[in-house]
């Protein structure tokens, strides 16, 4: 069956647009003028779809998020939307506990608090705060970034954390003035508690994935590059892959997934490789992507690894953040993955973490600056001129999240100082130097709202319009669209399959209510997603 979409501005790719598009058997067959569409429909058998002046773009591709965690979070209260203080957190937990009463002893786990957004006192919550909810039922609440969590006394007891407990490798435990655990856990110290939480079963995982995909489609997203293997401690990567494959057989997947494989345990990585898995294996709906490695923490939590101390850490003035690996350990992981056919994607936010990541990738490239496996760095926030130059020299891929501007505009200069901040979040510089830049949300850290991400990229201003940061680093709407479409497709070696609306490509496209290139940049996020299509099938319709 032929379908023709017309009476629209069709953004085929940067610098090219059309007024009509033909789709057949899930592929784009033609783009051009209305007259050419009539010629293509020579036998008068096509179904014509009047888009009434809409703006059509390639399906959005979020190049870094956590789909499974995002879907799970949609079934729970989101602390970022329900809390403006520790008192509010306690109230939400009390209410959530009432819902969980049908499961005695069940863990209470929520995410989204951010002390920077509290009204008044901006301290982090402690076990004493959570103990107001319960001292018997284990509670664990994650900061919005996921790199810090707070546990109550019951959870600390289950994990065996006492005043004698030593910091695990790649993490730290906070202690109060009495030298007792405060409940605050940073980076890999969180695992001491989270590993005690029973992982979800396959039925729950399926529900989480379907829930997430439905919401992603509503944002116009047709593809994602997702870190799911590390979603829940105790959940094996094999179980996650089995669920995706079962859902694909059932025809239940409405988002194409390129899996960023977080395999923190060295034995899991070796097992994964020995079973023949490597980048590129899979189907169009679920493909093995890069080996994902975590190099450091987050800027908001002051655990991103910096070359010099944080400028605003009064409690720990020598704090430079946390490096999850030593240089030799990171070198080994990267080389092992690269030598066995794995693309590499390293989470690195701080400049020191990026320096370590770049060193490891350069070592693995063995002098080959072509970087044919398209290794890259995820987040790339606290860059320096030297790092950006090295990105260009090694042809590294930069996975950025422009939506981070909404929060980080308020904190970056505080965290690293104005002088160092001048070279950070350098999206325009990266693009101008020809560095391949894809865009994402890191959901559930941020909502996977692509239009909000585009607005932040273009305006460099928080969504509420209050704070602008380095406006000279703003990019055009077309460039921002490019990072969410064709550049994201390139990150997964799929630039000949998706990311543009050229003939031969998969018919993955999104229909917007108006042309975001011509509207006021300050209202881009208010533009409506009308429809979302995957392989020519409508998976979201705002009027349905």
Short mmCIF file of C-alpha atoms in Angstrom, two decimals:
data_model
loop_
_atom_site.label_atom_id
_atom_site.label_comp_id
_atom_site.label_asym_id
_atom_site.label_seq_id
_atom_site.Cartn_x
_atom_site.Cartn_y
_atom_site.Cartn_z
CA UNK A 1 0.00 0.00 0.00
CA UNK A 2 1.17 3.48 -0.89
CA UNK A 3 0.74 6.44 1.46
CA UNK A 4 1.33 10.04 0.46
CA UNK A 5 1.76 12.79 3.06
CA UNK A 6 1.25 16.29 1.72
CA UNK A 7 0.34 19.89 2.58
CA UNK A 8 3.25 20.06 4.97
CA UNK A 9 6.79 21.38 5.26
CA UNK A 10 8.88 18.23 5.22
CA UNK A 11 12.35 18.60 6.74
CA UNK A 12 14.20 15.93 4.76
CA UNK A 13 17.63 16.78 6.19
CA UNK A 14 19.70 19.89 6.85
CA UNK A 15 19.34 22.18 3.85
CA UNK A 16 16.67 20.12 2.09
CA UNK A 17 12.91 20.15 2.42
CA UNK A 18 9.92 18.93 0.40
CA UNK A 19 6.15 19.39 0.22
CA UNK A 20 5.15 15.75 -0.20
CA UNK A 21 6.46 12.34 0.83
CA UNK A 22 5.60 8.84 -0.36
CA UNK A 23 5.79 5.75 1.87
CA UNK A 24 5.48 2.11 0.85
CA UNK A 25 6.24 -1.11 2.75
CA UNK A 26 7.59 0.85 5.70
CA UNK A 27 10.15 2.78 3.65
CA UNK A 28 10.29 6.26 2.24
CA UNK A 29 10.06 5.91 -1.52
CA UNK A 30 9.89 9.49 -2.66
CA UNK A 31 10.09 13.10 -1.43
CA UNK A 32 9.41 16.07 -3.64
CA UNK A 33 6.71 18.34 -4.95
CA UNK A 34 2.97 17.76 -4.97
CA UNK A 35 3.10 17.36 -8.76
CA UNK A 36 5.75 14.66 -8.42
CA UNK A 37 3.57 12.93 -5.82
CA UNK A 38 0.72 12.74 -8.32
CA UNK A 39 3.05 11.20 -10.90
CA UNK A 40 4.25 8.65 -8.32
CA UNK A 41 0.62 7.74 -7.67
CA UNK A 42 0.14 6.92 -11.34
CA UNK A 43 -2.39 4.15 -10.68
CA UNK A 44 -4.41 6.27 -8.23
CA UNK A 45 -4.10 3.65 -5.49
CA UNK A 46 -2.28 5.65 -2.80
CA UNK A 47 -3.91 6.92 0.38
CA UNK A 48 -3.43 10.67 0.60
CA UNK A 49 -2.90 12.21 4.05
CA UNK A 50 -3.50 15.96 4.33
CA UNK A 51 -1.21 17.21 7.13
CA UNK A 52 -2.79 20.66 7.10
CA UNK A 53 0.39 22.72 7.15
CA UNK A 54 2.29 20.64 9.72
CA UNK A 55 6.06 20.33 10.02
CA UNK A 56 7.42 16.83 9.38
CA UNK A 57 10.85 15.79 10.69
CA UNK A 58 12.77 12.52 10.85
CA UNK A 59 11.78 10.52 13.93
CA UNK A 60 13.66 11.79 16.96
CA UNK A 61 16.51 9.59 18.19
CA UNK A 62 17.54 10.08 21.84
CA UNK A 63 21.19 9.01 21.85
CA UNK A 64 21.48 8.39 25.58
CA UNK A 65 18.85 7.47 28.13
CA UNK A 66 17.81 4.64 30.44
CA UNK A 67 14.58 3.32 28.95
CA UNK A 68 13.91 0.60 31.51
CA UNK A 69 14.52 2.88 34.49
CA UNK A 70 12.44 5.60 32.87
CA UNK A 71 9.52 3.23 32.38
CA UNK A 72 9.77 2.00 35.96
CA UNK A 73 9.81 5.57 37.22
CA UNK A 74 6.59 6.36 35.36
CA UNK A 75 4.80 3.93 37.70
CA UNK A 76 6.02 5.74 40.85
CA UNK A 77 5.80 9.28 42.25
CA UNK A 78 8.51 11.47 40.72
CA UNK A 79 10.27 13.35 43.50
CA UNK A 80 11.37 16.07 41.10
CA UNK A 81 7.74 17.00 40.52
CA UNK A 82 6.43 16.50 44.05
CA UNK A 83 9.11 17.90 46.32
CA UNK A 84 10.47 21.34 47.09
CA UNK A 85 11.85 20.41 50.50
CA UNK A 86 12.78 17.49 52.72
CA UNK A 87 9.39 17.85 54.39
CA UNK A 88 7.74 17.27 51.03
CA UNK A 89 9.89 14.17 50.43
CA UNK A 90 8.76 12.71 53.73
CA UNK A 91 5.12 13.43 52.87
CA UNK A 92 5.39 11.78 49.44
CA UNK A 93 7.04 8.73 51.01
CA UNK A 94 4.29 8.49 53.63
CA UNK A 95 1.68 8.45 50.85
CA UNK A 96 3.67 5.99 48.76
CA UNK A 97 3.98 3.70 51.76
CA UNK A 98 0.20 3.56 52.02
CA UNK A 99 0.07 2.29 48.44
CA UNK A 100 2.68 -0.35 49.23
CA UNK A 101 0.88 -1.70 52.31
CA UNK A 102 -0.39 -4.67 50.33
CA UNK A 103 3.23 -5.85 50.16
CA UNK A 104 4.58 -6.00 53.73
CA UNK A 105 8.31 -5.38 53.90
CA UNK A 106 8.48 -4.10 50.33
CA UNK A 107 11.21 -1.58 49.66
CA UNK A 108 10.18 2.03 49.10
CA UNK A 109 12.33 3.33 46.24
CA UNK A 110 11.85 6.71 44.57
CA UNK A 111 13.95 9.06 42.49
CA UNK A 112 14.19 12.71 41.60
CA UNK A 113 15.10 14.84 44.64
CA UNK A 114 17.57 17.65 44.11
CA UNK A 115 18.65 19.70 47.09
CA UNK A 116 19.57 22.61 44.79
CA UNK A 117 15.85 23.02 44.02
CA UNK A 118 14.68 23.00 47.66
CA UNK A 119 13.04 26.08 49.07
CA UNK A 120 15.04 27.35 52.04
CA UNK A 121 17.47 24.81 53.50
CA UNK A 122 19.31 23.09 50.64
CA UNK A 123 20.88 20.26 52.60
CA UNK A 124 20.61 16.69 51.43
CA UNK A 125 18.13 14.36 53.17
CA UNK A 126 19.58 11.89 55.70
CA UNK A 127 18.53 8.59 57.24
CA UNK A 128 16.99 10.54 60.13
CA UNK A 129 14.60 12.26 57.71
CA UNK A 130 13.61 8.98 56.10
CA UNK A 131 13.23 7.29 59.47
CA UNK A 132 10.28 9.62 60.05
CA UNK A 133 8.48 7.53 57.44
CA UNK A 134 9.62 4.18 58.83
CA UNK A 135 12.49 2.69 60.78
CA UNK A 136 11.40 -0.85 59.90
CA UNK A 137 10.61 -0.68 56.17
CA UNK A 138 13.70 -0.15 53.96
CA UNK A 139 13.73 3.12 52.02
CA UNK A 140 16.12 4.26 49.30
CA UNK A 141 15.68 7.53 47.42
CA UNK A 142 17.90 8.57 44.52
CA UNK A 143 18.95 12.10 43.67
CA UNK A 144 17.77 13.16 40.21
CA UNK A 145 21.19 12.41 38.71
CA UNK A 146 21.22 8.86 40.10
CA UNK A 147 24.77 9.32 41.42
CA UNK A 148 23.77 9.95 45.05
CA UNK A 149 21.13 8.19 47.11
CA UNK A 150 19.85 8.32 50.67
CA UNK A 151 18.94 5.22 52.67
CA UNK A 152 17.05 4.99 55.94
CA UNK A 153 18.25 3.04 58.98
CA UNK A 154 16.44 -0.14 57.95
CA UNK A 155 18.07 -0.14 54.52
CA UNK A 156 21.51 0.54 56.00
CA UNK A 157 21.00 -2.33 58.45
CA UNK A 158 20.03 -4.76 55.67
CA UNK A 159 23.15 -3.73 53.75
CA UNK A 160 25.34 -4.13 56.83
CA UNK A 161 26.58 -0.54 56.65
CA UNK A 162 27.94 0.66 60.00
CA UNK A 163 30.47 3.16 61.27
CA UNK A 164 33.13 0.53 60.52
CA UNK A 165 32.23 0.11 56.85
CA UNK A 166 34.97 1.16 54.44
CA UNK A 167 34.32 3.02 51.21
CA UNK A 168 33.94 0.65 48.26
CA UNK A 169 36.02 1.18 45.14
CA UNK A 170 34.48 3.97 43.07
CA UNK A 171 32.16 5.19 45.82
CA UNK A 172 31.91 6.78 49.25
CA UNK A 173 29.73 6.71 52.37
CA UNK A 174 28.94 9.92 54.25
CA UNK A 175 29.17 9.92 58.04
CA UNK A 176 27.58 12.38 60.45
CA UNK A 177 29.18 14.26 63.37
CA UNK A 178 28.76 11.16 65.55
CA UNK A 179 30.73 9.20 62.95
CA UNK A 180 27.64 7.14 62.11
CA UNK A 181 26.46 6.59 58.52
CA UNK A 182 24.32 9.58 57.56
CA UNK A 183 22.42 7.61 54.93
CA UNK A 184 24.03 9.49 52.04
CA UNK A 185 25.74 7.15 49.57
CA UNK A 186 27.75 8.29 46.58
CA UNK A 187 28.39 6.45 43.32
CA UNK A 188 29.25 2.75 43.77
CA UNK A 189 28.53 2.93 47.51
CA UNK A 190 24.85 2.98 46.49
CA UNK A 191 25.28 -0.60 45.29
CA UNK A 192 25.90 -1.75 48.85
CA UNK A 193 22.19 -1.08 49.45
CA UNK A 194 20.63 -1.43 46.01
CA UNK A 195 22.05 -4.94 45.59
CA UNK A 196 19.84 -6.02 48.48
CA UNK A 197 16.68 -4.98 46.61
CA UNK A 198 14.97 -7.89 44.80
CA UNK A 199 15.09 -7.24 41.04
CA UNK A 200 11.83 -7.04 39.05
CA UNK A 201 10.59 -10.12 37.20
CA UNK A 202 10.08 -10.35 33.45
CA UNK A 203 6.41 -9.37 33.67
CA UNK A 204 7.34 -6.15 35.47
CA UNK A 205 10.18 -5.43 33.05
CA UNK A 206 7.87 -5.83 30.06
CA UNK A 207 5.38 -3.45 31.61
CA UNK A 208 8.15 -0.90 32.27
CA UNK A 209 9.41 -1.07 28.68
CA UNK A 210 5.95 -0.75 27.13
CA UNK A 211 5.10 2.13 29.48
CA UNK A 212 8.31 3.93 28.54
CA UNK A 213 7.91 3.44 24.81
CA UNK A 214 4.36 4.79 24.85
CA UNK A 215 5.60 7.99 26.49
CA UNK A 216 8.64 8.25 24.20
CA UNK A 217 6.39 8.01 21.14
CA UNK A 218 4.31 10.87 22.57
CA UNK A 219 7.49 12.97 22.52
CA UNK A 220 8.04 12.09 18.85
CA UNK A 221 10.83 9.60 19.59
CA UNK A 222 11.22 6.60 17.29
CA UNK A 223 14.71 5.40 18.30
CA UNK A 224 16.82 5.45 21.44
CA UNK A 225 20.28 4.44 22.57
CA UNK A 226 19.59 3.03 25.99
CA UNK A 227 21.57 1.80 28.99
CA UNK A 228 19.37 -0.97 30.44
CA UNK A 229 21.73 -3.72 31.62
CA UNK A 230 22.51 -1.75 34.78
CA UNK A 231 18.92 -0.73 35.48
CA UNK A 232 18.48 -2.92 38.55
CA UNK A 233 21.16 -4.71 40.59
CA UNK A 234 20.69 -8.46 40.36
CA UNK A 235 18.97 -8.24 36.98
CA UNK A 236 21.11 -10.06 34.41
CA UNK A 237 21.81 -8.65 30.97
CA UNK A 238 20.49 -11.89 29.51
CA UNK A 239 17.08 -11.34 31.11
CA UNK A 240 16.89 -7.82 29.69
CA UNK A 241 17.77 -9.08 26.21
CA UNK A 242 15.24 -11.92 26.47
CA UNK A 243 12.47 -9.47 27.34
CA UNK A 244 13.27 -7.20 24.40
CA UNK A 245 13.35 -10.16 22.02
CA UNK A 246 10.04 -11.50 23.33
CA UNK A 247 8.40 -8.09 22.96
CA UNK A 248 9.74 -7.83 19.42
CA UNK A 249 8.24 -11.22 18.52
CA UNK A 250 4.95 -10.05 20.03
CA UNK A 251 5.08 -6.91 17.87
CA UNK A 252 4.99 -4.77 21.00
CA UNK A 253 8.09 -2.62 20.40
CA UNK A 254 7.31 0.86 19.10
CA UNK A 255 10.80 2.32 19.64
CA UNK A 256 14.00 1.00 18.06
CA UNK A 257 16.65 0.32 20.71
CA UNK A 258 20.43 0.42 20.33
CA UNK A 259 21.63 -1.01 23.64
CA UNK A 260 24.49 0.76 25.42
CA UNK A 261 25.80 -2.26 27.29
CA UNK A 262 26.74 -1.41 30.87
CA UNK A 263 28.69 -4.43 32.11
CA UNK A 264 30.39 -3.19 35.25
CA UNK A 265 31.45 -6.61 36.45
CA UNK A 266 34.49 -7.83 34.52
CA UNK A 267 33.21 -11.42 34.56
CA UNK A 268 29.91 -10.31 33.03
CA UNK A 269 31.81 -8.52 30.28
CA UNK A 270 33.97 -11.56 29.57
CA UNK A 271 30.89 -13.81 29.56
CA UNK A 272 29.12 -11.42 27.19
CA UNK A 273 32.05 -11.45 24.75
CA UNK A 274 32.52 -15.22 24.99
CA UNK A 275 28.88 -15.72 23.97
CA UNK A 276 29.60 -13.92 20.72
CA UNK A 277 27.87 -10.63 21.44
CA UNK A 278 29.37 -7.53 19.88
CA UNK A 279 28.35 -4.18 18.51
CA UNK A 280 25.93 -4.44 15.59
CA UNK A 281 24.40 -7.82 16.39
CA UNK A 282 20.62 -7.93 16.59
CA UNK A 283 17.65 -6.65 14.65
CA UNK A 284 16.34 -3.25 13.62
CA UNK A 285 14.32 -3.07 16.87
CA UNK A 286 17.00 -4.29 19.28
CA UNK A 287 20.68 -4.05 18.47
CA UNK A 288 23.81 -4.50 20.58
CA UNK A 289 25.50 -1.12 20.74
CA UNK A 290 28.63 0.05 22.56
CA UNK A 291 30.23 -1.16 25.74
CA UNK A 292 29.11 1.48 28.24
CA UNK A 293 31.57 2.42 30.98
CA UNK A 294 30.99 4.82 33.88
CA UNK A 295 34.01 7.07 34.40
CA UNK A 296 32.75 9.44 37.08
CA UNK A 297 29.63 10.87 38.72
CA UNK A 298 27.57 14.01 38.15
CA UNK A 299 28.16 17.73 38.43
CA UNK A 300 25.11 18.36 40.60
CA UNK A 301 26.24 15.75 43.11
CA UNK A 302 29.84 17.04 43.03
CA UNK A 303 31.00 13.54 42.07
CA UNK A 304 32.04 14.37 38.50
CA UNK A 305 35.81 13.96 38.43
CA UNK A 306 37.60 17.30 38.02
CA UNK A 307 41.28 18.11 37.63
CA UNK A 308 41.04 20.66 40.47
CA UNK A 309 38.70 20.87 43.49
CA UNK A 310 35.12 22.04 43.31
CA UNK A 311 34.82 25.78 43.83
CA UNK A 312 31.75 25.56 46.06
CA UNK A 313 32.27 22.51 48.27
CA UNK A 314 32.58 24.05 51.73
CA UNK A 315 32.24 20.71 53.51
CA UNK A 316 34.98 18.98 51.52
CA UNK A 317 37.19 21.77 50.09
CA UNK A 318 39.63 19.30 48.50
CA UNK A 319 36.89 17.37 46.74
CA UNK A 320 37.67 16.72 43.08
CA UNK A 321 34.88 14.21 42.60
CA UNK A 322 35.08 10.46 42.09
CA UNK A 323 36.90 8.45 39.45
CA UNK A 324 35.26 5.05 39.20
CA UNK A 325 38.35 3.41 37.66
CA UNK A 326 42.07 3.90 37.93
CA UNK A 327 43.71 4.78 34.63
CA UNK A 328 45.10 1.27 34.19
CA UNK A 329 41.73 -0.32 34.97
CA UNK A 330 39.95 1.91 32.47
CA UNK A 331 42.64 1.26 29.87
CA UNK A 332 42.12 -2.47 30.32
CA UNK A 333 38.33 -2.38 30.03
CA UNK A 334 38.38 -0.14 26.96
CA UNK A 335 41.05 -2.15 25.15
CA UNK A 336 39.38 -5.46 25.97
CA UNK A 337 36.05 -4.26 24.59
CA UNK A 338 37.54 -2.62 21.51
CA UNK A 339 39.67 -5.67 20.72
CA UNK A 340 36.53 -7.82 20.76
CA UNK A 341 34.42 -5.80 18.37
CA UNK A 342 32.77 -3.40 20.79
CA UNK A 343 32.19 0.26 20.20
CA UNK A 344 33.04 2.21 23.39
CA UNK A 345 30.91 4.89 25.07
CA UNK A 346 32.30 6.28 28.32
CA UNK A 347 30.26 8.36 30.77
CA UNK A 348 32.54 11.29 31.60
CA UNK A 349 31.33 14.65 32.89
CA UNK A 350 34.37 16.17 34.60
CA UNK A 351 37.48 17.25 32.71
CA UNK A 352 39.70 14.77 34.56
CA UNK A 353 37.31 11.91 33.78
CA UNK A 354 37.33 12.93 30.12
CA UNK A 355 41.12 13.08 30.08
CA UNK A 356 41.24 9.53 31.42
CA UNK A 357 38.60 8.34 28.94
CA UNK A 358 40.39 9.95 26.00
CA UNK A 359 43.67 8.37 27.11
CA UNK A 360 42.07 4.93 27.19
CA UNK A 361 40.40 5.31 23.80
CA UNK A 362 43.56 6.66 22.20
CA UNK A 363 45.46 3.66 23.56
CA UNK A 364 42.82 1.28 22.18
CA UNK A 365 42.93 2.96 18.75
CA UNK A 366 46.62 2.03 18.48
CA UNK A 367 47.45 5.04 16.33
CA UNK A 368 44.42 4.71 14.06
CA UNK A 369 42.77 8.12 14.22
CA UNK A 370 40.02 7.07 11.81
CA UNK A 371 38.11 5.69 14.82
CA UNK A 372 36.05 3.40 12.60
CA UNK A 373 34.18 2.04 15.63
CA UNK A 374 33.02 5.57 16.48
CA UNK A 375 34.08 5.43 20.12
CA UNK A 376 32.85 8.39 22.12
CA UNK A 377 32.21 10.22 25.36
CA UNK A 378 28.80 10.49 26.98
CA UNK A 379 27.91 13.90 28.50
CA UNK A 380 31.08 15.93 27.73
CA UNK A 381 30.11 18.74 30.09
CA UNK A 382 33.22 20.21 31.77
CA UNK A 383 35.33 20.35 28.64
CA UNK A 384 38.54 22.32 28.09
CA UNK A 385 40.06 23.70 24.90
CA UNK A 386 42.63 20.91 25.00
CA UNK A 387 40.00 18.20 25.36
CA UNK A 388 37.94 19.57 22.49
CA UNK A 389 41.03 19.62 20.29
CA UNK A 390 41.68 15.96 21.18
CA UNK A 391 38.05 15.08 20.38
CA UNK A 392 38.67 16.48 16.91
CA UNK A 393 42.05 14.76 16.48
CA UNK A 394 40.71 11.33 17.46
CA UNK A 395 37.38 11.79 15.65
CA UNK A 396 35.51 11.00 18.86
CA UNK A 397 31.74 11.04 19.06
CA UNK A 398 30.19 13.43 21.60
CA UNK A 399 26.91 12.31 23.17
CA UNK A 400 25.53 15.55 24.67
CA UNK A 401 22.32 16.46 26.49
CA UNK A 402 21.35 20.04 25.74
CA UNK A 403 18.35 19.70 28.10
CA UNK A 404 20.89 19.80 30.95
CA UNK A 405 21.09 23.55 30.36
CA UNK A 406 17.75 23.87 32.14
CA UNK A 407 19.30 22.94 35.49
CA UNK A 408 23.05 23.29 35.04
CA UNK A 409 22.85 26.95 33.98
CA UNK A 410 22.27 27.68 37.67
CA UNK A 411 25.16 25.60 39.05
CA UNK A 412 28.04 25.25 36.60
CA UNK A 413 29.84 28.49 37.48
CA UNK A 414 29.35 27.77 41.19
CA UNK A 415 30.76 24.27 40.85
CA UNK A 416 33.86 24.94 38.75
CA UNK A 417 34.34 28.71 38.84
CA UNK A 418 33.65 31.25 36.11
CA UNK A 419 37.02 30.90 34.37
CA UNK A 420 36.77 27.12 33.89
CA UNK A 421 33.08 27.33 33.07
CA UNK A 422 33.86 29.46 29.99
CA UNK A 423 34.85 26.36 27.99
CA UNK A 424 32.03 24.06 29.08
CA UNK A 425 28.84 22.85 27.39
CA UNK A 426 30.55 23.93 24.17
CA UNK A 427 28.00 22.58 21.67
CA UNK A 428 28.62 25.14 18.92
CA UNK A 429 32.40 24.78 19.15
CA UNK A 430 32.11 21.01 18.87
CA UNK A 431 29.90 21.25 15.78
CA UNK A 432 31.98 24.01 14.15
CA UNK A 433 35.07 21.81 14.45
CA UNK A 434 33.33 18.99 12.62
CA UNK A 435 33.01 16.80 15.69
CA UNK A 436 30.08 14.40 15.48
CA UNK A 437 27.56 15.43 18.12
CA UNK A 438 24.38 13.54 18.98
CA UNK A 439 21.76 14.64 21.49
CA UNK A 440 19.74 12.98 24.22
CA UNK A 441 18.10 13.41 27.60
CA UNK A 442 19.67 10.87 29.98
CA UNK A 443 16.09 10.10 31.09
CA UNK A 444 15.04 9.61 33.83
CA UNK A 445 17.62 12.24 34.88
CA UNK A 446 15.67 14.63 32.64
CA UNK A 447 12.36 14.13 30.86
CA UNK A 448 12.96 12.85 27.28
CA UNK A 449 11.25 15.91 25.84
CA UNK A 450 13.15 16.52 22.60
CA UNK A 451 11.55 19.87 21.87
CA UNK A 452 12.67 21.17 25.27
CA UNK A 453 16.17 19.91 24.48
CA UNK A 454 16.11 21.76 21.16
CA UNK A 455 14.88 24.95 22.84
CA UNK A 456 17.74 24.83 25.36
CA UNK A 457 20.26 24.24 22.58
CA UNK A 458 19.01 27.23 20.61
CA UNK A 459 18.41 29.71 23.44
CA UNK A 460 21.04 28.49 25.96
CA UNK A 461 18.44 29.58 28.51
CA UNK A 462 16.61 27.66 31.21
CA UNK A 463 13.09 26.65 30.24
CA UNK A 464 11.65 29.24 32.61
CA UNK A 465 13.67 31.93 30.83
CA UNK A 466 15.52 33.03 33.96
CA UNK A 467 19.15 32.07 33.39
CA UNK A 468 21.22 32.15 30.19
CA UNK A 469 24.66 30.57 30.01
CA UNK A 470 27.29 31.25 27.30
CA UNK A 471 24.80 32.38 24.61
CA UNK A 472 27.63 32.41 22.06
CA UNK A 473 27.49 28.60 22.20
CA UNK A 474 23.90 28.49 20.94
CA UNK A 475 23.20 26.48 17.79
CA UNK A 476 20.52 26.84 15.13
CA UNK A 477 17.25 24.91 15.14
CA UNK A 478 18.39 22.96 12.08
CA UNK A 479 21.65 22.04 13.82
CA UNK A 480 19.73 20.95 16.89
CA UNK A 481 17.41 18.82 14.75
CA UNK A 482 20.52 17.36 13.11
CA UNK A 483 21.87 16.26 16.50
CA UNK A 484 18.57 14.55 17.40
CA UNK A 485 18.22 12.79 14.03
CA UNK A 486 21.02 12.07 11.59
CA UNK A 487 23.86 12.51 14.07
CA UNK A 488 22.17 10.16 16.53
CA UNK A 489 21.73 7.68 13.68
CA UNK A 490 25.42 7.95 12.90
CA UNK A 491 26.28 7.10 16.51
CA UNK A 492 24.64 3.70 15.94
CA UNK A 493 26.04 3.18 12.40
CA UNK A 494 22.52 3.66 11.00
CA UNK A 495 22.88 6.86 8.99
CA UNK A 496 21.85 4.92 5.86
CA UNK A 497 18.76 3.54 7.63
CA UNK A 498 17.30 6.42 9.62
CA UNK A 499 17.85 10.05 10.62
CA UNK A 500 16.76 11.64 7.34
CA UNK A 501 13.68 11.37 5.14
CA UNK A 502 15.52 10.52 1.95
CA UNK A 503 14.21 7.77 -0.35
CA UNK A 504 15.20 4.31 0.85
CA UNK A 505 15.20 5.21 4.54
CA UNK A 506 12.91 3.68 7.14
CA UNK A 507 9.65 5.60 7.37
CA UNK A 508 10.32 6.82 10.90
CA UNK A 509 9.00 10.36 11.13
CA UNK A 510 7.34 12.83 13.48
CA UNK A 511 4.61 15.35 12.67
CA UNK A 512 4.77 18.65 14.57
CA UNK A 513 2.04 21.26 14.72
CA UNK A 514 4.30 24.01 13.35
CA UNK A 515 7.72 24.72 11.90
CA UNK A 516 10.03 25.10 14.89
CA UNK A 517 12.57 26.89 12.69
CA UNK A 518 10.28 29.88 12.27
CA UNK A 519 8.48 30.12 15.61
CA UNK A 520 9.80 32.11 18.58
CA UNK A 521 12.68 29.99 19.95
CA UNK A 522 11.37 30.58 23.47
CA UNK A 523 8.23 28.55 22.75
CA UNK A 524 9.68 25.60 20.81
CA UNK A 525 8.80 23.24 23.65
CA UNK A 526 5.16 24.32 23.39
CA UNK A 527 4.87 23.04 19.81
CA UNK A 528 2.69 19.93 19.77
CA UNK A 529 3.73 16.47 18.65
CA UNK A 530 0.75 15.47 16.49
CA UNK A 531 1.78 12.03 15.24
CA UNK A 532 4.72 9.64 15.39
CA UNK A 533 5.39 6.94 12.79
CA UNK A 534 7.70 3.92 12.98
CA UNK A 535 8.23 1.97 9.75
CA UNK A 536 5.26 3.84 8.33
CA UNK A 537 2.93 2.77 11.15
CA UNK A 538 1.38 5.45 13.36
CA UNK A 539 2.40 4.66 16.95
CA UNK A 540 1.18 7.92 18.45
CA UNK A 541 -1.69 10.18 17.45
CA UNK A 542 -2.54 13.16 19.66
CA UNK A 543 -6.15 13.02 18.48
CA UNK A 544 -6.63 9.29 19.03
#
